[in-house]
Amino acid sequence: MTALLETGGLSAFYGDFQALFGIDLSLEPGDCMAIIGANGAGKTTLMRAIAGTVVRRTGQVSLSQRDIGGLAADQVAALGVAMVPEGRKLFPSLNVEENLLIGATVAQKGPWALAGIYDLFPVLREKRHAPATSLSGGQQQMVAIGRALMGNPRLLLCDEISLGLAPIVIKDIYAALPKIRAAGASVIVVEQDIGQALKVADHVHCMMEGRITLSGRPADLARDAIHDAYFGTVSAGTGHAVH
Ligand SMILES: Nc1ncnc2c1ncn2[C@@H]1O[C@H](COP(=O)(O)OP(=O)(O)O)[C@@H](O)[C@H]1O
Ligand SMILES: [Mg+2]
């Protein structure tokens, strides 16, 4: 099968600081990939490097075998890559519906429109005229996801969509993921919550200090190995992490 997204030797830089070192990834159409790693590992930078919002990057990024490594963020978005950014980044002066409609400005043809978003997250229909800032954190996260879906993306990049939310709210938000995938989008979720990542993803990649330290299917990854890859602890001969 042709990969939807491939990166080869992808590196990224903030000025002189190198934040990513030669990342090789491949995502099949319809798959869900999780990127896990501690704060500062480079997860957000990787999403930005794919979406074209990092100032400087080297290496390859391709979408359905088309080279997108040299494209600006708006061009990548127009090809069907949408980001749910860390911290949501809603427009505080706009109401819920206006925030959702912002996402339709780069829309592909596809299944998602306002009605579909409101069916996915019914509370947003009730609150559609409310200022985005008046919503709870979880509801704001739903708006951020809905806004990204309004563009009918082929690839949805979700950066820390569970951060700071109560477990019951996280459950609601992640319950939308199978529906989003069934409607045709492939998904990359960035998570600090390892358990959540293992639950939803077909493939998991762990990052540390700008590099991928472990990759595999959730069922094939031992907890100790994940712990080592996540925290950088050295494994003892017994297979237990050294603290
Ligand atoms: N705008 C920026 N300018 C300079 N350094 C940055 C910037 N954003 C992130 N970094 C640095 O890049 C590294 C990776 O950050 P980030 O991708 O945000 O990690 P994560 O999302 O895994 O927490 C960190 O060392 C961070 O301090
Ligand atoms: Mg981040």
mmCIF file of C-alpha atoms and ligand atoms in Angstrom:
data_model
loop_
_atom_site.group_PDB
_atom_site.id
_atom_site.type_symbol
_atom_site.label_atom_id
_atom_site.label_comp_id
_atom_site.label_asym_id
_atom_site.label_seq_id
_atom_site.Cartn_x
_atom_site.Cartn_y
_atom_site.Cartn_z
ATOM 1 C CA MET A 1 0.000 0.000 0.000
ATOM 2 C CA THR A 2 1.193 3.526 -0.692
ATOM 3 C CA ALA A 3 1.924 5.383 2.505
ATOM 4 C CA LEU A 4 -0.188 8.459 3.167
ATOM 5 C CA LEU A 5 2.650 10.165 4.991
ATOM 6 C CA GLU A 6 6.347 9.442 4.896
ATOM 7 C CA THR A 7 9.219 11.295 6.479
ATOM 8 C CA GLY A 8 12.841 10.504 5.751
ATOM 9 C CA GLY A 9 15.723 11.937 7.733
ATOM 10 C CA LEU A 10 13.489 14.785 8.862
ATOM 11 C CA SER A 11 15.309 17.307 11.014
ATOM 12 C CA ALA A 12 14.094 20.651 12.328
ATOM 13 C CA PHE A 13 15.751 23.714 13.754
ATOM 14 C CA TYR A 14 14.859 26.763 15.810
ATOM 15 C CA GLY A 15 17.691 29.097 14.840
ATOM 16 C CA ASP A 16 20.899 27.219 15.715
ATOM 17 C CA PHE A 17 19.072 24.783 17.976
ATOM 18 C CA GLN A 18 18.334 21.386 16.433
ATOM 19 C CA ALA A 19 15.090 19.971 17.807
ATOM 20 C CA LEU A 20 14.623 16.947 15.499
ATOM 21 C CA PHE A 21 17.278 14.532 14.298
ATOM 22 C CA GLY A 22 16.569 12.449 11.211
ATOM 23 C CA ILE A 23 13.034 11.208 11.846
ATOM 24 C CA ASP A 24 11.852 8.321 9.629
ATOM 25 C CA LEU A 25 8.128 7.605 9.804
ATOM 26 C CA SER A 26 5.532 5.991 7.618
ATOM 27 C CA LEU A 27 1.757 6.141 8.063
ATOM 28 C CA GLU A 28 -0.579 3.936 6.037
ATOM 29 C CA PRO A 29 -3.941 5.354 4.925
ATOM 30 C CA GLY A 30 -6.576 4.866 7.623
ATOM 31 C CA ASP A 31 -4.057 4.192 10.370
ATOM 32 C CA CYS A 32 -3.681 5.896 13.727
ATOM 33 C CA MET A 33 -0.143 6.606 14.891
ATOM 34 C CA ALA A 34 0.736 7.794 18.376
ATOM 35 C CA ILE A 35 3.828 9.816 19.198
ATOM 36 C CA ILE A 36 4.660 9.655 22.882
ATOM 37 C CA GLY A 37 7.435 11.260 24.863
ATOM 38 C CA ALA A 38 8.164 13.542 27.776
ATOM 39 C CA ASN A 39 7.927 17.307 27.725
ATOM 40 C CA GLY A 40 10.520 18.743 25.340
ATOM 41 C CA ALA A 41 11.067 15.490 23.423
ATOM 42 C CA GLY A 42 10.219 17.162 20.113
ATOM 43 C CA LYS A 43 6.666 15.922 19.546
ATOM 44 C CA THR A 44 5.167 19.307 18.715
ATOM 45 C CA THR A 45 8.142 20.166 16.553
ATOM 46 C CA LEU A 46 7.563 16.963 14.584
ATOM 47 C CA MET A 47 3.920 17.949 13.996
ATOM 48 C CA ARG A 48 5.043 21.422 12.918
ATOM 49 C CA ALA A 49 7.676 19.963 10.599
ATOM 50 C CA ILE A 50 4.997 17.838 8.902
ATOM 51 C CA ALA A 51 2.518 20.723 8.707
ATOM 52 C CA GLY A 52 5.153 23.124 7.389
ATOM 53 C CA THR A 53 5.108 25.533 10.303
ATOM 54 C CA VAL A 54 8.699 25.102 11.476
ATOM 55 C CA VAL A 55 11.037 27.801 10.260
ATOM 56 C CA ARG A 56 13.755 25.460 9.031
ATOM 57 C CA ARG A 57 13.685 21.740 8.309
ATOM 58 C CA THR A 58 15.790 19.326 6.291
ATOM 59 C CA GLY A 59 15.036 15.862 4.965
ATOM 60 C CA GLN A 60 11.934 14.549 3.238
ATOM 61 C CA VAL A 61 8.227 14.792 3.940
ATOM 62 C CA SER A 62 5.798 13.312 1.453
ATOM 63 C CA LEU A 63 2.033 12.991 1.334
ATOM 64 C CA SER A 64 0.777 10.193 -0.932
ATOM 65 C CA GLN A 65 4.250 10.229 -2.519
ATOM 66 C CA ARG A 66 4.089 13.944 -3.278
ATOM 67 C CA ASP A 67 7.010 15.905 -1.835
ATOM 68 C CA ILE A 68 5.574 18.493 0.586
ATOM 69 C CA GLY A 69 8.853 19.268 2.374
ATOM 70 C CA GLY A 70 9.268 22.592 0.614
ATOM 71 C CA LEU A 71 5.690 23.800 0.958
ATOM 72 C CA ALA A 72 4.413 26.537 3.248
ATOM 73 C CA ALA A 73 1.878 25.695 5.959
ATOM 74 C CA ASP A 74 -1.129 26.981 3.994
ATOM 75 C CA GLN A 75 -0.151 24.859 0.987
ATOM 76 C CA VAL A 76 0.191 21.751 3.170
ATOM 77 C CA ALA A 77 -3.213 22.516 4.705
ATOM 78 C CA ALA A 78 -4.724 22.833 1.233
ATOM 79 C CA LEU A 79 -3.491 19.307 0.472
ATOM 80 C CA GLY A 80 -5.502 17.960 3.405
ATOM 81 C CA VAL A 81 -3.295 18.095 6.489
ATOM 82 C CA ALA A 82 -5.016 19.655 9.514
ATOM 83 C CA MET A 83 -3.587 20.315 12.941
ATOM 84 C CA VAL A 84 -5.313 20.399 16.304
ATOM 85 C CA PRO A 85 -2.641 22.513 17.956
ATOM 86 C CA GLU A 86 -1.285 22.139 21.455
ATOM 87 C CA GLY A 87 -3.254 24.520 23.677
ATOM 88 C CA ARG A 88 -6.167 24.595 21.172
ATOM 89 C CA LYS A 89 -5.519 28.155 19.922
ATOM 90 C CA LEU A 90 -9.168 29.089 19.509
ATOM 91 C CA PHE A 91 -10.110 32.621 18.504
ATOM 92 C CA PRO A 92 -11.343 34.141 21.788
ATOM 93 C CA SER A 93 -13.391 36.892 20.153
ATOM 94 C CA LEU A 94 -15.375 34.379 18.051
ATOM 95 C CA ASN A 95 -18.199 32.090 19.082
ATOM 96 C CA VAL A 96 -18.139 28.302 18.709
ATOM 97 C CA GLU A 97 -19.660 28.219 15.242
ATOM 98 C CA GLU A 98 -17.421 30.996 13.952
ATOM 99 C CA ASN A 99 -14.385 29.108 15.235
ATOM 100 C CA LEU A 100 -15.573 25.979 13.424
ATOM 101 C CA LEU A 101 -16.144 27.891 10.190
ATOM 102 C CA ILE A 102 -12.548 29.152 10.255
ATOM 103 C CA GLY A 103 -11.546 25.547 9.606
ATOM 104 C CA ALA A 104 -13.644 25.413 6.457
ATOM 105 C CA THR A 105 -11.620 28.102 4.720
ATOM 106 C CA VAL A 106 -9.142 25.507 3.412
ATOM 107 C CA ALA A 107 -11.721 22.755 2.986
ATOM 108 C CA GLN A 108 -11.336 19.768 0.729
ATOM 109 C CA LYS A 109 -14.450 18.020 -0.504
ATOM 110 C CA GLY A 110 -15.496 15.489 2.102
ATOM 111 C CA PRO A 111 -17.894 14.302 4.760
ATOM 112 C CA TRP A 112 -17.431 17.001 7.392
ATOM 113 C CA ALA A 113 -19.570 20.115 7.738
ATOM 114 C CA LEU A 114 -21.161 21.882 10.716
ATOM 115 C CA ALA A 115 -23.964 19.309 11.102
ATOM 116 C CA GLY A 116 -21.501 16.436 11.273
ATOM 117 C CA ILE A 117 -19.366 18.203 13.875
ATOM 118 C CA TYR A 118 -22.482 18.868 15.987
ATOM 119 C CA ASP A 119 -23.484 15.201 15.704
ATOM 120 C CA LEU A 120 -19.982 14.196 16.774
ATOM 121 C CA PHE A 121 -19.980 16.599 19.751
ATOM 122 C CA PRO A 122 -23.658 17.400 20.539
ATOM 123 C CA VAL A 123 -22.761 19.859 23.311
ATOM 124 C CA LEU A 124 -21.276 22.153 20.678
ATOM 125 C CA ARG A 125 -24.660 22.428 18.937
ATOM 126 C CA GLU A 126 -26.156 23.702 22.194
ATOM 127 C CA LYS A 127 -23.314 26.162 22.656
ATOM 128 C CA ARG A 128 -22.846 27.194 19.065
ATOM 129 C CA HIS A 129 -23.495 30.900 19.727
ATOM 130 C CA ALA A 130 -21.479 31.018 22.952
ATOM 131 C CA PRO A 131 -18.052 32.658 23.008
ATOM 132 C CA ALA A 132 -15.406 29.954 22.664
ATOM 133 C CA THR A 133 -13.770 31.177 25.861
ATOM 134 C CA SER A 134 -16.941 30.503 27.902
ATOM 135 C CA LEU A 135 -16.644 26.753 27.284
ATOM 136 C CA SER A 136 -14.981 24.206 29.564
ATOM 137 C CA GLY A 137 -11.532 22.933 28.617
ATOM 138 C CA GLY A 138 -12.956 19.732 27.203
ATOM 139 C CA GLN A 139 -15.551 21.576 25.131
ATOM 140 C CA GLN A 140 -12.881 23.920 23.806
ATOM 141 C CA GLN A 141 -10.878 20.863 22.795
ATOM 142 C CA MET A 142 -13.922 19.600 20.902
ATOM 143 C CA VAL A 143 -14.098 22.922 19.055
ATOM 144 C CA ALA A 144 -10.414 22.662 18.151
ATOM 145 C CA ILE A 145 -10.939 19.139 16.787
ATOM 146 C CA GLY A 146 -14.110 20.198 14.976
ATOM 147 C CA ARG A 147 -12.358 23.176 13.419
ATOM 148 C CA ALA A 148 -9.655 20.881 12.035
ATOM 149 C CA LEU A 149 -12.251 18.421 10.713
ATOM 150 C CA MET A 150 -14.130 21.216 8.910
ATOM 151 C CA GLY A 151 -11.256 21.206 6.403
ATOM 152 C CA ASN A 152 -11.986 17.537 5.620
ATOM 153 C CA PRO A 153 -8.383 16.519 6.160
ATOM 154 C CA ARG A 154 -6.813 13.311 4.894
ATOM 155 C CA LEU A 155 -4.410 13.580 7.795
ATOM 156 C CA LEU A 156 -5.377 14.916 11.221
ATOM 157 C CA LEU A 157 -2.554 15.861 13.588
ATOM 158 C CA CYS A 158 -3.707 16.003 17.234
ATOM 159 C CA ASP A 159 -1.221 17.573 19.617
ATOM 160 C CA GLU A 160 -1.867 16.698 23.285
ATOM 161 C CA ILE A 161 -5.659 16.699 23.055
ATOM 162 C CA SER A 162 -5.970 15.139 26.523
ATOM 163 C CA LEU A 163 -3.608 17.452 28.364
ATOM 164 C CA GLY A 164 -5.127 18.974 31.510
ATOM 165 C CA LEU A 165 -8.549 17.336 31.059
ATOM 166 C CA ALA A 166 -10.398 15.062 33.488
ATOM 167 C CA PRO A 167 -10.416 11.331 32.620
ATOM 168 C CA ILE A 168 -14.159 11.314 31.860
ATOM 169 C CA VAL A 169 -13.705 14.198 29.404
ATOM 170 C CA ILE A 170 -10.706 12.515 27.805
ATOM 171 C CA LYS A 171 -12.850 9.442 27.290
ATOM 172 C CA ASP A 172 -15.516 11.542 25.498
ATOM 173 C CA ILE A 173 -12.955 13.152 23.256
ATOM 174 C CA TYR A 174 -11.199 9.923 22.356
ATOM 175 C CA ALA A 175 -14.585 8.297 21.655
ATOM 176 C CA ALA A 176 -14.751 10.558 18.592
ATOM 177 C CA LEU A 177 -11.586 9.104 17.106
ATOM 178 C CA PRO A 178 -13.070 5.912 15.582
ATOM 179 C CA LYS A 179 -15.793 8.017 13.926
ATOM 180 C CA ILE A 180 -13.195 10.406 12.537
ATOM 181 C CA ARG A 181 -11.220 7.484 11.137
ATOM 182 C CA ALA A 182 -14.359 5.817 9.755
ATOM 183 C CA ALA A 183 -15.078 9.046 7.863
ATOM 184 C CA GLY A 184 -11.744 8.632 6.103
ATOM 185 C CA ALA A 185 -9.025 10.534 7.973
ATOM 186 C CA SER A 186 -5.743 9.065 9.120
ATOM 187 C CA VAL A 187 -4.664 10.351 12.488
ATOM 188 C CA ILE A 188 -1.483 11.106 14.393
ATOM 189 C CA VAL A 189 -1.984 11.688 18.104
ATOM 190 C CA VAL A 190 0.722 13.223 20.246
ATOM 191 C CA GLU A 191 0.322 12.067 23.827
ATOM 192 C CA GLN A 192 2.167 12.224 27.117
ATOM 193 C CA ASP A 193 -0.334 9.693 28.449
ATOM 194 C CA ILE A 194 1.207 6.358 27.442
ATOM 195 C CA GLY A 195 -1.869 4.311 28.354
ATOM 196 C CA GLN A 196 -4.102 6.442 26.156
ATOM 197 C CA ALA A 197 -1.668 6.189 23.250
ATOM 198 C CA LEU A 198 -1.448 2.407 23.502
ATOM 199 C CA LYS A 199 -5.244 2.158 23.547
ATOM 200 C CA VAL A 200 -5.946 4.129 20.379
ATOM 201 C CA ALA A 201 -2.964 3.665 18.096
ATOM 202 C CA ASP A 202 -2.040 1.016 15.523
ATOM 203 C CA HIS A 203 1.604 2.060 15.824
ATOM 204 C CA VAL A 204 3.398 3.894 18.592
ATOM 205 C CA HIS A 205 6.650 5.823 18.360
ATOM 206 C CA CYS A 206 8.415 7.089 21.434
ATOM 207 C CA MET A 207 10.579 10.197 21.207
ATOM 208 C CA MET A 208 13.355 11.501 23.381
ATOM 209 C CA GLU A 209 15.562 14.537 22.740
ATOM 210 C CA GLY A 210 14.509 14.859 19.117
ATOM 211 C CA ARG A 211 14.941 11.211 18.186
ATOM 212 C CA ILE A 212 12.684 8.181 17.949
ATOM 213 C CA THR A 213 13.826 5.775 20.629
ATOM 214 C CA LEU A 214 11.250 3.005 20.241
ATOM 215 C CA SER A 215 8.629 1.995 17.667
ATOM 216 C CA GLY A 216 6.110 -0.790 17.455
ATOM 217 C CA ARG A 217 2.565 -2.003 17.654
ATOM 218 C CA PRO A 218 1.077 -1.532 21.129
ATOM 219 C CA ALA A 219 0.753 -5.293 21.665
ATOM 220 C CA ASP A 220 4.446 -5.818 20.865
ATOM 221 C CA LEU A 221 5.832 -3.138 23.179
ATOM 222 C CA ALA A 222 6.886 -4.176 26.668
ATOM 223 C CA ARG A 223 6.114 -1.657 29.409
ATOM 224 C CA ASP A 224 9.747 -1.650 30.543
ATOM 225 C CA ALA A 225 10.973 -0.901 27.037
ATOM 226 C CA ILE A 226 8.510 1.988 26.760
ATOM 227 C CA HIS A 227 9.606 3.320 30.122
ATOM 228 C CA ASP A 228 13.251 3.241 29.024
ATOM 229 C CA ALA A 229 12.510 4.876 25.688
ATOM 230 C CA TYR A 230 10.361 7.563 27.317
ATOM 231 C CA PHE A 231 12.545 8.502 30.262
ATOM 232 C CA GLY A 232 15.949 7.522 28.927
ATOM 233 C CA THR A 233 16.678 5.155 31.775
ATOM 234 C CA VAL A 234 19.163 2.371 31.034
ATOM 235 C CA SER A 235 17.773 -1.124 31.126
ATOM 236 C CA ALA A 236 19.437 -3.570 33.516
ATOM 237 C CA GLY A 237 20.027 -7.180 32.505
ATOM 238 C CA THR A 238 16.848 -8.221 34.274
ATOM 239 C CA GLY A 239 14.768 -6.170 31.870
ATOM 240 C CA HIS A 240 13.715 -3.760 34.602
ATOM 241 C CA ALA A 241 14.333 -0.067 34.234
ATOM 242 C CA VAL A 242 16.970 1.460 36.497
ATOM 243 C CA HIS A 243 15.673 4.487 38.373
HETATM 244 N N1 LIG B 1 9.837 28.230 19.264
HETATM 245 C C1 LIG B 1 10.902 27.612 19.777
HETATM 246 N N2 LIG B 1 12.116 28.191 19.814
HETATM 247 C C2 LIG B 1 13.198 27.575 20.327
HETATM 248 N N3 LIG B 1 13.183 26.332 20.841
HETATM 249 C C3 LIG B 1 12.011 25.692 20.837
HETATM 250 C C4 LIG B 1 10.814 26.279 20.307
HETATM 251 N N4 LIG B 1 9.802 25.387 20.438
HETATM 252 C C5 LIG B 1 10.337 24.299 21.019
HETATM 253 N N5 LIG B 1 11.657 24.472 21.246
HETATM 254 C C6 LIG B 1 12.576 23.492 21.861
HETATM 255 O O1 LIG B 1 12.566 22.326 21.036
HETATM 256 C C7 LIG B 1 12.580 21.139 21.838
HETATM 257 C C8 LIG B 1 11.372 20.295 21.506
HETATM 258 O O2 LIG B 1 10.206 21.011 21.890
HETATM 259 P P1 LIG B 1 8.746 20.491 21.553
HETATM 260 O O3 LIG B 1 8.703 20.036 20.153
HETATM 261 O O4 LIG B 1 7.807 21.569 21.943
HETATM 262 O O5 LIG B 1 8.623 19.240 22.532
HETATM 263 P P2 LIG B 1 7.322 18.458 23.061
HETATM 264 O O6 LIG B 1 6.176 18.853 22.192
HETATM 265 O O7 LIG B 1 7.691 17.011 22.945
HETATM 266 O O8 LIG B 1 7.131 18.878 24.481
HETATM 267 C C9 LIG B 1 12.622 21.597 23.289
HETATM 268 O O9 LIG B 1 13.974 21.594 23.715
HETATM 269 C C10 LIG B 1 12.090 23.019 23.219
HETATM 270 O O10 LIG B 1 12.624 23.807 24.252
HETATM 271 MG MG MG B 2 4.369 19.655 22.673
#
